[in-house]
Amino acid sequence: GEDVEQSLFLSVREGDSSVINCTYTDSSSTYLYWYKQEPGAGLQLLTYIFSNMDMKQDQRLTVLLNKKDKHLSLRIADTQTGDSAIYFCAESRGSTLGRLYFGRGTQLTVWP
Amino acid sequence: DAGVIQSPRHEVTEMGQEVTLRCKPISGHNSLFWYRQTMMRGLELLIYFNNNVPIDDSGMPEDRFSAKMPNASFSTLKIQPSEPRDSAVYFCASRPDGQGYSRGYEQYFGPGTRLTVT
């Protein structure tokens, strides 16, 4: 299909790990991104992974990429209430360089 | 760096009125994107420019919407006449050119304009 797909909601308790999943569409995608949107704000780049990598770790964030299944995940360790936000997965497709294709976003709610 | 600047931050208007949203991209960025975000449809790309030239406007909903980029530091999105279904948050984003750029095609987003059409 055409869409980048994500589940819409995820709730976790403070201190637990959060895993947000995404499936993308283009096997020639070069970069895949995770953006974070806090209430009332624009999107900010959280992390990204180049398509020749399987994993990328950045402090509490771990990105896993399964190219065979076109599956991307974002794991947030020791989730805090400040992590509550909408998380968007995005891909850059080889056929239309320059634009990004975004998923609908996953609303992460962290309960104290 | 000032980041991407959008104005106004909030706009409330009556159906049938003309609305103009403004964007100043980050200096030196060659590409500019206009998005619309709603609960129903998520984040939609409306149009994007490269070096002030429109590249893809297939996301523009209908003729009531128009976008211009008269120079590298300014873009407008105009809705005329506005309708209640145009109520949304409109984002502008910019990106530097160059395939060799280390983060690929990362876009930098402005804070958005929340438009309410009554």
PDB file of C-alpha atoms in Angstrom:
ATOM      1  CA  GLY A   1       0.000   0.000   0.000  1.00  0.00           C
ATOM      2  CA  GLU A   2       0.837   3.670  -0.089  1.00  0.00           C
ATOM      3  CA  ASP A   3       0.679   4.386   3.614  1.00  0.00           C
ATOM      4  CA  VAL A   4       3.174   4.420   6.415  1.00  0.00           C
ATOM      5  CA  GLU A   5       1.272   2.715   9.201  1.00  0.00           C
ATOM      6  CA  GLN A   6       1.432   3.063  12.964  1.00  0.00           C
ATOM      7  CA  SER A   7      -0.864   2.199  15.815  1.00  0.00           C
ATOM      8  CA  LEU A   8      -2.624   5.302  17.077  1.00  0.00           C
ATOM      9  CA  PHE A   9      -2.309   4.940  20.853  1.00  0.00           C
ATOM     10  CA  LEU A  10       0.066   3.516  23.454  1.00  0.00           C
ATOM     11  CA  SER A  11      -0.120   3.820  27.235  1.00  0.00           C
ATOM     12  CA  VAL A  12       2.655   2.836  29.616  1.00  0.00           C
ATOM     13  CA  ARG A  13       3.583   3.361  33.242  1.00  0.00           C
ATOM     14  CA  GLU A  14       6.446   5.628  34.197  1.00  0.00           C
ATOM     15  CA  GLY A  15       9.693   3.668  34.350  1.00  0.00           C
ATOM     16  CA  ASP A  16       8.547   0.985  31.911  1.00  0.00           C
ATOM     17  CA  SER A  17       9.824   0.668  28.342  1.00  0.00           C
ATOM     18  CA  SER A  18       7.724   1.877  25.431  1.00  0.00           C
ATOM     19  CA  VAL A  19       7.857   0.324  21.989  1.00  0.00           C
ATOM     20  CA  ILE A  20       6.277   2.136  19.061  1.00  0.00           C
ATOM     21  CA  ASN A  21       5.997   0.234  15.811  1.00  0.00           C
ATOM     22  CA  CYS A  22       5.780   1.341  12.199  1.00  0.00           C
ATOM     23  CA  THR A  23       5.554  -0.339   8.816  1.00  0.00           C
ATOM     24  CA  TYR A  24       6.716   1.531   5.752  1.00  0.00           C
ATOM     25  CA  THR A  25       6.279   0.904   2.074  1.00  0.00           C
ATOM     26  CA  ASP A  26       9.335   1.475  -0.069  1.00  0.00           C
ATOM     27  CA  SER A  27      12.155  -1.038  -0.077  1.00  0.00           C
ATOM     28  CA  SER A  28      14.406   1.639  -1.577  1.00  0.00           C
ATOM     29  CA  SER A  29      13.836   4.040   1.308  1.00  0.00           C
ATOM     30  CA  THR A  30      17.170   5.565   2.233  1.00  0.00           C
ATOM     31  CA  TYR A  31      16.436   7.130   5.599  1.00  0.00           C
ATOM     32  CA  LEU A  32      13.762   6.452   8.183  1.00  0.00           C
ATOM     33  CA  TYR A  33      12.894   8.927  10.880  1.00  0.00           C
ATOM     34  CA  TRP A  34      11.156   9.279  14.189  1.00  0.00           C
ATOM     35  CA  TYR A  35       9.689  12.686  14.946  1.00  0.00           C
ATOM     36  CA  LYS A  36       8.179  13.821  18.252  1.00  0.00           C
ATOM     37  CA  GLN A  37       5.340  16.324  18.585  1.00  0.00           C
ATOM     38  CA  GLU A  38       4.590  17.797  21.988  1.00  0.00           C
ATOM     39  CA  PRO A  39       1.226  19.477  22.622  1.00  0.00           C
ATOM     40  CA  GLY A  40       0.858  22.752  20.775  1.00  0.00           C
ATOM     41  CA  ALA A  41       4.215  22.430  19.038  1.00  0.00           C
ATOM     42  CA  GLY A  42       5.630  21.430  15.683  1.00  0.00           C
ATOM     43  CA  LEU A  43       7.380  18.171  14.935  1.00  0.00           C
ATOM     44  CA  GLN A  44      10.970  17.759  16.049  1.00  0.00           C
ATOM     45  CA  LEU A  45      13.384  15.138  14.809  1.00  0.00           C
ATOM     46  CA  LEU A  46      14.000  12.608  17.561  1.00  0.00           C
ATOM     47  CA  THR A  47      16.268  10.166  15.776  1.00  0.00           C
ATOM     48  CA  TYR A  48      16.838   8.616  12.373  1.00  0.00           C
ATOM     49  CA  ILE A  49      18.405   5.532  10.859  1.00  0.00           C
ATOM     50  CA  PHE A  50      20.063   4.944   7.534  1.00  0.00           C
ATOM     51  CA  SER A  51      18.689   1.999   5.626  1.00  0.00           C
ATOM     52  CA  ASN A  52      21.932   0.000   5.708  1.00  0.00           C
ATOM     53  CA  MET A  53      21.759  -0.201   9.500  1.00  0.00           C
ATOM     54  CA  ASP A  54      19.801  -2.681  11.630  1.00  0.00           C
ATOM     55  CA  MET A  55      19.927  -0.825  14.894  1.00  0.00           C
ATOM     56  CA  LYS A  56      20.786   2.551  16.301  1.00  0.00           C
ATOM     57  CA  GLN A  57      21.022   3.468  19.962  1.00  0.00           C
ATOM     58  CA  ASP A  58      20.973   6.981  21.343  1.00  0.00           C
ATOM     59  CA  GLN A  59      20.791   7.206  25.145  1.00  0.00           C
ATOM     60  CA  ARG A  60      17.300   5.957  26.098  1.00  0.00           C
ATOM     61  CA  LEU A  61      16.251   5.493  22.477  1.00  0.00           C
ATOM     62  CA  THR A  62      16.772   2.340  20.416  1.00  0.00           C
ATOM     63  CA  VAL A  63      15.704   2.144  16.789  1.00  0.00           C
ATOM     64  CA  LEU A  64      15.378  -1.260  15.141  1.00  0.00           C
ATOM     65  CA  LEU A  65      15.012  -1.692  11.410  1.00  0.00           C
ATOM     66  CA  ASN A  66      13.888  -4.889   9.680  1.00  0.00           C
ATOM     67  CA  LYS A  67      14.231  -4.209   5.969  1.00  0.00           C
ATOM     68  CA  LYS A  68      12.869  -7.559   4.921  1.00  0.00           C
ATOM     69  CA  ASP A  69       9.562  -6.869   6.660  1.00  0.00           C
ATOM     70  CA  LYS A  70       9.744  -3.068   6.168  1.00  0.00           C
ATOM     71  CA  HIS A  71       9.298  -2.688   9.904  1.00  0.00           C
ATOM     72  CA  LEU A  72      10.698   0.076  12.081  1.00  0.00           C
ATOM     73  CA  SER A  73      10.419   0.363  15.837  1.00  0.00           C
ATOM     74  CA  LEU A  74      11.320   2.915  18.471  1.00  0.00           C
ATOM     75  CA  ARG A  75      12.018   1.744  21.994  1.00  0.00           C
ATOM     76  CA  ILE A  76      12.143   4.287  24.811  1.00  0.00           C
ATOM     77  CA  ALA A  77      13.749   2.903  27.958  1.00  0.00           C
ATOM     78  CA  ASP A  78      12.713   4.132  31.414  1.00  0.00           C
ATOM     79  CA  THR A  79       9.816   6.115  29.982  1.00  0.00           C
ATOM     80  CA  GLN A  80       9.090   9.385  31.764  1.00  0.00           C
ATOM     81  CA  THR A  81       5.968  11.532  31.908  1.00  0.00           C
ATOM     82  CA  GLY A  82       7.828  14.083  29.775  1.00  0.00           C
ATOM     83  CA  ASP A  83       7.917  11.516  26.981  1.00  0.00           C
ATOM     84  CA  SER A  84       4.153  11.839  26.570  1.00  0.00           C
ATOM     85  CA  ALA A  85       3.711  13.113  23.016  1.00  0.00           C
ATOM     86  CA  ILE A  86       2.796  12.023  19.506  1.00  0.00           C
ATOM     87  CA  TYR A  87       5.512  10.066  17.711  1.00  0.00           C
ATOM     88  CA  PHE A  88       5.618  10.027  13.927  1.00  0.00           C
ATOM     89  CA  CYS A  89       7.419   7.539  11.747  1.00  0.00           C
ATOM     90  CA  ALA A  90       8.555   8.882   8.340  1.00  0.00           C
ATOM     91  CA  GLU A  91      10.353   7.505   5.309  1.00  0.00           C
ATOM     92  CA  SER A  92      12.190   9.098   2.427  1.00  0.00           C
ATOM     93  CA  ARG A  93      11.440   7.119  -0.719  1.00  0.00           C
ATOM     94  CA  GLY A  94      13.951   6.533  -3.450  1.00  0.00           C
ATOM     95  CA  SER A  95      11.469   7.434  -6.159  1.00  0.00           C
ATOM     96  CA  THR A  96      10.586  10.875  -4.793  1.00  0.00           C
ATOM     97  CA  LEU A  97      13.673  12.273  -3.214  1.00  0.00           C
ATOM     98  CA  GLY A  98      13.178  15.331  -1.117  1.00  0.00           C
ATOM     99  CA  ARG A  99       9.830  14.683   0.484  1.00  0.00           C
ATOM    100  CA  LEU A 100       9.021  12.584   3.534  1.00  0.00           C
ATOM    101  CA  TYR A 101       6.058  10.279   3.969  1.00  0.00           C
ATOM    102  CA  PHE A 102       4.626  10.355   7.475  1.00  0.00           C
ATOM    103  CA  GLY A 103       2.514   7.909   9.398  1.00  0.00           C
ATOM    104  CA  ARG A 104      -0.569   9.047  11.332  1.00  0.00           C
ATOM    105  CA  GLY A 105       1.390   9.251  14.558  1.00  0.00           C
ATOM    106  CA  THR A 106       1.220   7.271  17.817  1.00  0.00           C
ATOM    107  CA  GLN A 107      -0.062   9.098  20.889  1.00  0.00           C
ATOM    108  CA  LEU A 108       2.096   7.923  23.803  1.00  0.00           C
ATOM    109  CA  THR A 109       0.631   8.492  27.256  1.00  0.00           C
ATOM    110  CA  VAL A 110       2.835   7.873  30.276  1.00  0.00           C
ATOM    111  CA  TRP A 111       1.056   7.344  33.599  1.00  0.00           C
ATOM    112  CA  PRO A 112       2.828   8.210  36.875  1.00  0.00           C
TER     113      PRO A 112
ATOM    114  CA  ASP B   1      19.131  30.125  14.924  1.00  0.00           C
ATOM    115  CA  ALA B   2      15.556  31.382  14.865  1.00  0.00           C
ATOM    116  CA  GLY B   3      14.136  28.228  13.342  1.00  0.00           C
ATOM    117  CA  VAL B   4      11.179  28.210  10.971  1.00  0.00           C
ATOM    118  CA  ILE B   5       8.890  31.123  11.729  1.00  0.00           C
ATOM    119  CA  GLN B   6       5.153  31.009  11.085  1.00  0.00           C
ATOM    120  CA  SER B   7       2.540  33.696  11.498  1.00  0.00           C
ATOM    121  CA  PRO B   8      -0.010  34.078  12.790  1.00  0.00           C
ATOM    122  CA  ARG B   9       0.091  31.364  15.470  1.00  0.00           C
ATOM    123  CA  HIS B  10      -3.692  31.407  15.768  1.00  0.00           C
ATOM    124  CA  GLU B  11      -6.308  32.581  13.294  1.00  0.00           C
ATOM    125  CA  VAL B  12     -10.058  32.612  13.759  1.00  0.00           C
ATOM    126  CA  THR B  13     -12.114  33.672  10.782  1.00  0.00           C
ATOM    127  CA  GLU B  14     -15.598  33.395   9.387  1.00  0.00           C
ATOM    128  CA  MET B  15     -16.555  31.179   6.523  1.00  0.00           C
ATOM    129  CA  GLY B  16     -16.034  32.879   3.198  1.00  0.00           C
ATOM    130  CA  GLN B  17     -13.168  35.076   4.324  1.00  0.00           C
ATOM    131  CA  GLU B  18      -9.684  34.982   2.840  1.00  0.00           C
ATOM    132  CA  VAL B  19      -6.938  33.585   5.047  1.00  0.00           C
ATOM    133  CA  THR B  20      -3.203  34.031   4.487  1.00  0.00           C
ATOM    134  CA  LEU B  21      -0.660  32.009   6.405  1.00  0.00           C
ATOM    135  CA  ARG B  22       2.988  33.023   6.336  1.00  0.00           C
ATOM    136  CA  CYS B  23       6.266  31.184   6.683  1.00  0.00           C
ATOM    137  CA  LYS B  24       9.904  32.179   6.895  1.00  0.00           C
ATOM    138  CA  PRO B  25      12.188  29.174   6.400  1.00  0.00           C
ATOM    139  CA  ILE B  26      15.573  28.736   8.012  1.00  0.00           C
ATOM    140  CA  SER B  27      18.173  30.789   6.186  1.00  0.00           C
ATOM    141  CA  GLY B  28      20.036  28.728   3.613  1.00  0.00           C
ATOM    142  CA  HIS B  29      17.398  26.019   3.341  1.00  0.00           C
ATOM    143  CA  ASN B  30      16.395  25.296  -0.240  1.00  0.00           C
ATOM    144  CA  SER B  31      13.187  23.308   0.206  1.00  0.00           C
ATOM    145  CA  LEU B  32       9.972  24.402   1.874  1.00  0.00           C
ATOM    146  CA  PHE B  33       6.952  22.281   2.715  1.00  0.00           C
ATOM    147  CA  TRP B  34       3.382  23.118   3.740  1.00  0.00           C
ATOM    148  CA  TYR B  35       1.473  20.514   5.771  1.00  0.00           C
ATOM    149  CA  ARG B  36      -1.991  20.335   7.275  1.00  0.00           C
ATOM    150  CA  GLN B  37      -2.730  18.345  10.438  1.00  0.00           C
ATOM    151  CA  THR B  38      -6.193  17.217  11.499  1.00  0.00           C
ATOM    152  CA  MET B  39      -7.455  14.503  13.806  1.00  0.00           C
ATOM    153  CA  MET B  40      -9.288  12.821  10.965  1.00  0.00           C
ATOM    154  CA  ARG B  41      -6.554  12.793   8.318  1.00  0.00           C
ATOM    155  CA  GLY B  42      -3.337  13.116  10.285  1.00  0.00           C
ATOM    156  CA  LEU B  43      -0.447  15.019   8.680  1.00  0.00           C
ATOM    157  CA  GLU B  44      -0.936  15.780   4.982  1.00  0.00           C
ATOM    158  CA  LEU B  45       1.608  17.331   2.636  1.00  0.00           C
ATOM    159  CA  LEU B  46      -0.062  20.118   0.695  1.00  0.00           C
ATOM    160  CA  ILE B  47       2.762  21.434  -1.469  1.00  0.00           C
ATOM    161  CA  TYR B  48       6.514  21.731  -1.511  1.00  0.00           C
ATOM    162  CA  PHE B  49       8.987  24.062  -3.162  1.00  0.00           C
ATOM    163  CA  ASN B  50      12.609  23.658  -4.101  1.00  0.00           C
ATOM    164  CA  ASN B  51      14.607  26.813  -4.834  1.00  0.00           C
ATOM    165  CA  ASN B  52      11.309  28.757  -4.811  1.00  0.00           C
ATOM    166  CA  VAL B  53       9.766  26.560  -7.520  1.00  0.00           C
ATOM    167  CA  PRO B  54       6.702  24.396  -6.725  1.00  0.00           C
ATOM    168  CA  ILE B  55       7.688  20.754  -7.168  1.00  0.00           C
ATOM    169  CA  ASP B  56       4.615  18.864  -6.065  1.00  0.00           C
ATOM    170  CA  ASP B  57       1.237  20.453  -5.369  1.00  0.00           C
ATOM    171  CA  SER B  58      -0.807  17.287  -5.674  1.00  0.00           C
ATOM    172  CA  GLY B  59      -1.815  17.544  -2.032  1.00  0.00           C
ATOM    173  CA  MET B  60      -3.491  20.929  -2.400  1.00  0.00           C
ATOM    174  CA  PRO B  61      -7.157  20.165  -1.682  1.00  0.00           C
ATOM    175  CA  GLU B  62      -8.805  22.339  -4.318  1.00  0.00           C
ATOM    176  CA  ASP B  63      -8.628  25.615  -6.139  1.00  0.00           C
ATOM    177  CA  ARG B  64      -9.454  27.536  -2.999  1.00  0.00           C
ATOM    178  CA  PHE B  65      -5.902  26.853  -1.836  1.00  0.00           C
ATOM    179  CA  SER B  66      -2.873  28.543  -3.344  1.00  0.00           C
ATOM    180  CA  ALA B  67       0.761  28.832  -2.270  1.00  0.00           C
ATOM    181  CA  LYS B  68       3.557  31.106  -3.353  1.00  0.00           C
ATOM    182  CA  MET B  69       7.231  31.453  -2.639  1.00  0.00           C
ATOM    183  CA  PRO B  70       8.332  34.798  -4.087  1.00  0.00           C
ATOM    184  CA  ASN B  71      11.837  34.505  -2.645  1.00  0.00           C
ATOM    185  CA  ALA B  72      14.015  32.176  -0.618  1.00  0.00           C
ATOM    186  CA  SER B  73      12.983  33.648   2.709  1.00  0.00           C
ATOM    187  CA  PHE B  74       9.201  33.832   2.473  1.00  0.00           C
ATOM    188  CA  SER B  75       6.200  31.732   1.535  1.00  0.00           C
ATOM    189  CA  THR B  76       2.439  32.138   1.841  1.00  0.00           C
ATOM    190  CA  LEU B  77      -0.463  29.725   1.859  1.00  0.00           C
ATOM    191  CA  LYS B  78      -3.761  31.354   0.980  1.00  0.00           C
ATOM    192  CA  ILE B  79      -7.272  29.995   1.351  1.00  0.00           C
ATOM    193  CA  GLN B  80     -10.017  31.888  -0.461  1.00  0.00           C
ATOM    194  CA  PRO B  81     -12.825  31.477   0.386  1.00  0.00           C
ATOM    195  CA  SER B  82     -12.308  29.627   3.656  1.00  0.00           C
ATOM    196  CA  GLU B  83     -14.693  26.915   4.850  1.00  0.00           C
ATOM    197  CA  PRO B  84     -15.186  25.283   8.276  1.00  0.00           C
ATOM    198  CA  ARG B  85     -13.603  22.052   6.996  1.00  0.00           C
ATOM    199  CA  ASP B  86     -10.359  23.972   6.497  1.00  0.00           C
ATOM    200  CA  SER B  87      -9.984  24.216  10.278  1.00  0.00           C
ATOM    201  CA  ALA B  88      -6.683  22.545  11.107  1.00  0.00           C
ATOM    202  CA  VAL B  89      -3.122  23.200  12.197  1.00  0.00           C
ATOM    203  CA  TYR B  90      -0.956  24.236   9.250  1.00  0.00           C
ATOM    204  CA  PHE B  91       2.772  23.584   9.463  1.00  0.00           C
ATOM    205  CA  CYS B  92       5.593  24.916   7.409  1.00  0.00           C
ATOM    206  CA  ALA B  93       8.885  23.012   7.276  1.00  0.00           C
ATOM    207  CA  SER B  94      12.193  23.623   5.548  1.00  0.00           C
ATOM    208  CA  ARG B  95      15.217  21.550   4.624  1.00  0.00           C
ATOM    209  CA  PRO B  96      18.668  22.168   3.229  1.00  0.00           C
ATOM    210  CA  ASP B  97      19.537  20.628  -0.103  1.00  0.00           C
ATOM    211  CA  GLY B  98      22.150  18.009  -0.760  1.00  0.00           C
ATOM    212  CA  GLN B  99      21.926  14.284  -0.888  1.00  0.00           C
ATOM    213  CA  GLY B 100      25.183  14.137   0.964  1.00  0.00           C
ATOM    214  CA  TYR B 101      23.715  15.922   3.927  1.00  0.00           C
ATOM    215  CA  SER B 102      24.353  13.739   6.914  1.00  0.00           C
ATOM    216  CA  ARG B 103      20.759  13.407   7.976  1.00  0.00           C
ATOM    217  CA  GLY B 104      19.407  12.778   4.530  1.00  0.00           C
ATOM    218  CA  TYR B 105      16.145  14.595   4.152  1.00  0.00           C
ATOM    219  CA  GLU B 106      15.469  15.832   7.669  1.00  0.00           C
ATOM    220  CA  GLN B 107      12.876  18.589   7.767  1.00  0.00           C
ATOM    221  CA  TYR B 108      12.693  21.356  10.346  1.00  0.00           C
ATOM    222  CA  PHE B 109       9.178  22.274  11.365  1.00  0.00           C
ATOM    223  CA  GLY B 110       7.717  25.578  12.458  1.00  0.00           C
ATOM    224  CA  PRO B 111       5.358  25.849  15.455  1.00  0.00           C
ATOM    225  CA  GLY B 112       2.265  25.824  13.243  1.00  0.00           C
ATOM    226  CA  THR B 113      -0.749  28.064  12.691  1.00  0.00           C
ATOM    227  CA  ARG B 114      -3.982  26.903  14.262  1.00  0.00           C
ATOM    228  CA  LEU B 115      -6.801  27.949  11.924  1.00  0.00           C
ATOM    229  CA  THR B 116     -10.418  27.953  13.018  1.00  0.00           C
ATOM    230  CA  VAL B 117     -13.096  28.764  10.445  1.00  0.00           C
ATOM    231  CA  THR B 118     -16.531  29.357  11.939  1.00  0.00           C
TER     232      THR B 118
END
